[in-house]
Tab-separated table of C-alpha atoms in Angstrom:
chain	number	residue	atom	x	y	z
U	1	THR	CA	183.273	168.594	156.601
U	2	PHE	CA	180.188	167.354	156.521
U	3	ARG	CA	178.128	165.263	154.125
U	4	LEU	CA	174.553	165.752	153.144
U	5	ARG	CA	171.960	164.222	151.032
U	6	THR	CA	169.096	165.691	149.507
U	7	VAL	CA	165.398	164.388	149.556
U	8	GLY	CA	164.669	161.751	146.624
U	9	TYR	CA	162.248	161.204	144.488
U	10	LEU	CA	158.529	160.031	145.391
U	11	GLU	CA	157.897	156.287	144.537
U	12	ALA	CA	154.781	154.181	144.651
U	13	THR	CA	156.131	150.720	146.155
U	14	ASP	CA	153.435	148.430	146.026
U	15	VAL	CA	149.990	148.225	144.026
U	16	GLN	CA	147.025	146.279	144.395
U	17	PRO	CA	145.854	145.026	142.293
U	18	ALA	CA	149.127	144.303	140.826
U	19	ASP	CA	150.425	145.200	137.731
U	20	GLY	CA	148.795	142.712	135.008
U	21	THR	CA	146.727	140.897	137.468
U	22	ILE	CA	143.358	139.429	135.533
U	23	GLU	CA	140.122	138.065	136.778
U	24	VAL	CA	140.233	140.826	139.823
U	25	ASP	CA	136.774	141.232	141.381
U	26	MET	CA	134.724	144.176	140.182
U	27	LYS	CA	134.160	145.005	143.956
U	28	ALA	CA	137.643	145.141	144.720
U	29	ALA	CA	139.657	148.019	146.330
U	30	VAL	CA	142.814	149.666	144.611
U	31	THR	CA	145.376	150.134	146.814
U	32	VAL	CA	148.692	152.419	146.171
U	33	SER	CA	151.497	152.393	148.813
U	34	PHE	CA	154.065	155.144	148.638
U	35	ASN	CA	157.903	155.247	150.288
U	36	ARG	CA	157.319	157.989	152.169
U	37	PRO	CA	154.324	160.095	153.638
U	38	VAL	CA	152.618	162.273	150.857
U	39	VAL	CA	149.812	163.516	153.004
U	40	PRO	CA	149.930	164.546	156.708
U	41	LEU	CA	148.357	163.187	159.548
U	42	THR	CA	144.696	164.282	159.715
U	43	SER	CA	141.378	164.012	160.680
U	44	ILE	CA	138.632	161.863	158.546
U	45	SER	CA	136.636	164.801	157.900
U	46	ASN	CA	139.585	166.457	156.518
U	47	GLN	CA	140.203	163.654	153.622
U	48	ALA	CA	138.233	165.909	151.006
U	49	ASN	CA	141.039	168.336	151.156
U	50	LEU	CA	143.698	165.700	150.385
U	51	PRO	CA	145.168	164.684	147.142
U	52	GLN	CA	143.184	161.863	144.994
U	53	PRO	CA	146.032	160.747	142.970
U	54	LEU	CA	144.536	157.993	140.687
U	55	ARG	CA	143.138	158.202	137.286
U	56	PHE	CA	140.949	155.456	135.572
U	57	THR	CA	140.849	155.134	131.978
U	58	PRO	CA	138.187	153.826	131.539
U	59	PRO	CA	136.743	156.673	134.431
U	60	VAL	CA	135.365	154.920	137.389
U	61	GLU	CA	133.150	156.653	140.315
U	62	GLY	CA	133.774	155.998	143.267
U	63	GLN	CA	135.663	157.091	146.779
U	64	GLY	CA	139.186	157.293	147.709
U	65	GLU	CA	141.011	158.060	151.156
U	66	TRP	CA	144.458	157.745	152.916
U	67	LEU	CA	144.755	154.990	154.970
U	68	ASN	CA	147.498	156.717	156.481
U	69	THR	CA	150.032	159.157	155.060
U	70	SER	CA	151.466	156.915	152.760
U	71	ILE	CA	148.820	154.470	151.564
U	72	TYR	CA	145.700	155.230	149.745
U	73	THR	CA	142.907	153.246	148.619
U	74	PHE	CA	140.104	153.794	146.616
U	75	ARG	CA	136.696	151.819	146.190
U	76	PRO	CA	134.358	151.806	143.128
U	77	SER	CA	130.759	152.919	144.103
U	78	SER	CA	129.093	150.372	141.720
U	79	GLY	CA	131.816	148.139	140.812
U	80	PHE	CA	134.307	148.035	137.972
U	81	LEU	CA	133.072	146.748	134.799
U	82	PRO	CA	133.209	142.593	133.932
U	83	ALA	CA	135.794	141.783	131.487
U	84	THR	CA	137.418	145.239	131.166
U	85	THR	CA	141.433	146.156	131.525
U	86	TYR	CA	141.641	149.243	133.477
U	87	GLU	CA	144.619	151.481	133.546
U	88	VAL	CA	145.492	153.371	136.332
U	89	ARG	CA	147.617	156.527	136.319
U	90	ILE	CA	149.384	158.276	139.054
U	91	ALA	CA	150.464	161.789	137.233
U	92	ALA	CA	154.135	163.159	137.634
U	93	GLY	CA	154.644	166.232	139.883
U	94	LEU	CA	152.514	164.509	143.314
U	95	GLU	CA	154.403	165.659	146.073
U	96	ASP	CA	155.145	164.248	149.485
U	97	THR	CA	155.252	165.801	153.102
U	98	THR	CA	159.333	166.421	152.212
U	99	GLY	CA	158.901	167.922	149.190
U	100	GLY	CA	159.737	164.980	147.198
U	101	THR	CA	157.979	164.427	143.831
U	102	LEU	CA	156.822	161.531	141.637
U	103	PRO	CA	159.495	162.281	138.629
U	104	GLU	CA	157.310	160.780	136.015
U	105	ASP	CA	153.477	159.195	135.609
U	106	PHE	CA	153.339	155.876	137.456
U	107	VAL	CA	151.094	153.464	135.186
U	108	TRP	CA	149.936	149.650	135.853
U	109	SER	CA	146.730	148.054	134.851
U	110	PHE	CA	144.652	145.096	135.823
U	111	THR	CA	141.691	143.177	133.893
U	112	THR	CA	138.124	142.146	135.989
U	113	LYS	CA	136.700	138.706	135.894
U	114	LEU	CA	135.615	137.213	132.528
U	115	PRO	CA	131.912	136.057	132.207
U	116	ALA	CA	132.013	132.167	132.915
U	117	VAL	CA	129.941	129.708	134.131
U	118	SER	CA	129.663	129.123	137.761
U	119	THR	CA	127.215	126.013	137.734
U	120	THR	CA	124.996	123.584	136.073
U	121	MET	CA	122.113	121.764	136.905
U	122	PRO	CA	121.916	119.031	136.059
U	123	PHE	CA	125.622	118.629	136.513
U	124	ASP	CA	127.781	117.331	133.734
U	125	GLY	CA	127.204	113.482	133.204
U	126	ALA	CA	124.098	113.300	135.353
U	127	ASN	CA	121.884	110.275	134.892
U	128	TYR	CA	118.354	109.870	135.231
U	129	ILE	CA	116.871	113.500	134.773
U	130	ALA	CA	113.550	114.032	134.773
U	131	PRO	CA	112.193	114.547	131.256
U	132	THR	CA	110.572	117.835	132.169
U	133	ALA	CA	113.146	119.428	134.646
U	134	PRO	CA	114.372	122.404	133.858
U	135	ILE	CA	118.446	123.153	132.840
U	136	THR	CA	119.909	126.126	134.696
U	137	VAL	CA	123.032	127.514	134.239
U	138	THR	CA	124.428	130.105	136.750
U	139	PHE	CA	127.152	132.663	135.874
U	140	ASN	CA	129.924	134.407	137.778
U	141	GLN	CA	128.353	137.664	137.156
U	142	PRO	CA	125.420	139.272	135.273
U	143	MET	CA	125.399	138.558	131.834
U	144	ASN	CA	124.134	140.036	128.594
U	145	GLN	CA	120.471	137.889	128.860
U	146	ALA	CA	119.758	137.907	124.830
U	147	SER	CA	123.685	136.742	124.437
U	148	ALA	CA	123.689	134.053	127.099
U	149	GLN	CA	120.361	132.759	125.702
U	150	ALA	CA	121.445	132.677	121.996
U	151	ALA	CA	124.721	130.947	122.865
U	152	PHE	CA	122.812	127.859	124.810
U	153	SER	CA	121.960	125.265	123.032
U	154	LEU	CA	120.739	121.525	123.730
U	155	VAL	CA	120.741	118.978	121.648
U	156	ASP	CA	120.001	115.082	121.774
U	157	SER	CA	122.153	112.107	120.845
U	158	ARG	CA	120.492	112.393	117.009
U	159	GLY	CA	121.877	116.001	116.832
U	160	GLN	CA	117.988	117.456	117.257
U	161	ALA	CA	117.715	120.812	118.704
U	162	VAL	CA	115.334	120.959	121.990
U	163	GLN	CA	113.186	123.647	121.613
U	164	GLY	CA	112.395	125.784	125.170
U	165	SER	CA	112.006	129.151	126.476
U	166	PHE	CA	114.229	130.796	129.125
U	167	SER	CA	113.531	132.659	132.047
U	168	TRP	CA	116.472	134.464	134.525
U	169	ASP	CA	116.674	134.697	138.251
U	170	GLY	CA	120.009	137.260	139.388
U	171	ASP	CA	122.812	135.668	137.345
U	172	THR	CA	120.962	132.195	136.486
U	173	MET	CA	119.454	131.225	133.274
U	174	ARG	CA	116.737	128.595	133.525
U	175	PHE	CA	115.831	126.672	130.495
U	176	THR	CA	112.656	124.735	130.152
U	177	PRO	CA	112.197	122.887	127.390
U	178	ALA	CA	108.627	123.266	125.309
U	179	ALA	CA	107.911	119.511	125.523
U	180	PRO	CA	109.441	116.797	127.992
U	181	LEU	CA	112.674	115.236	127.020
U	182	SER	CA	112.801	111.651	125.358
U	183	MET	CA	113.233	108.744	127.885
U	184	GLY	CA	116.538	107.420	127.681
U	185	MET	CA	117.947	109.614	125.519
U	186	SER	CA	121.575	111.400	126.117
U	187	TYR	CA	121.435	115.198	125.764
U	188	ARG	CA	124.449	117.765	125.216
U	189	GLY	CA	124.123	121.261	126.177
C-alpha cells in the first residue's frame, strides 16, 4: 500500500497593507505573498511575461513585479488617491507552478490617508504674536485650495471675523490679515 496527496489550492497568505487598514500612505507598495511558487525563477527582463494578479477598484496605474516566485508587489505610478478606499482583487483561477489554483476571488481593501492639519503657525495657545504675522496651516497632503480656504476662519474674542487673503506654497496655506491684528486681543482659528 502507499498513500499520496494531490496538490492543494493556491492561497494568498499575507497582504500589505492588511485588510481594513486606514491611513495608508499614498505612495505605499501593495504586496501579496502566496503559499507556494506562482511563477518560475526568471530574469528581470522576463517580468512582463509573468501574471499581474492584482486588480484595483478604483483603477490604479502602476508597475507590478515578482520579488521572488511567491511574492508579488505593486507600486502606483503617481500614488494612490488620498482619502480613498481601494478594493484589491486576485481573480480565481490564478495557477501556481504545481497546478494548484486559487479557488475563488481573494479580495481585501484599505483606505489611504485622510486630510489632516500637520502644523499651524502660530501654534495653539501662542502669545505675543506680531499683529502683521501671517497665519499658516500645513496639511498632510495636497488639498483642494478653494475648499480649505472656505473652511478657514479667524475670529477675535468679540466674535468679529478677520478679513484677509490666502496664498499657497505646496501643502501650506497662508492667511494674511487685510489689516494688522488688534494689540492685546485673543484670536481663534
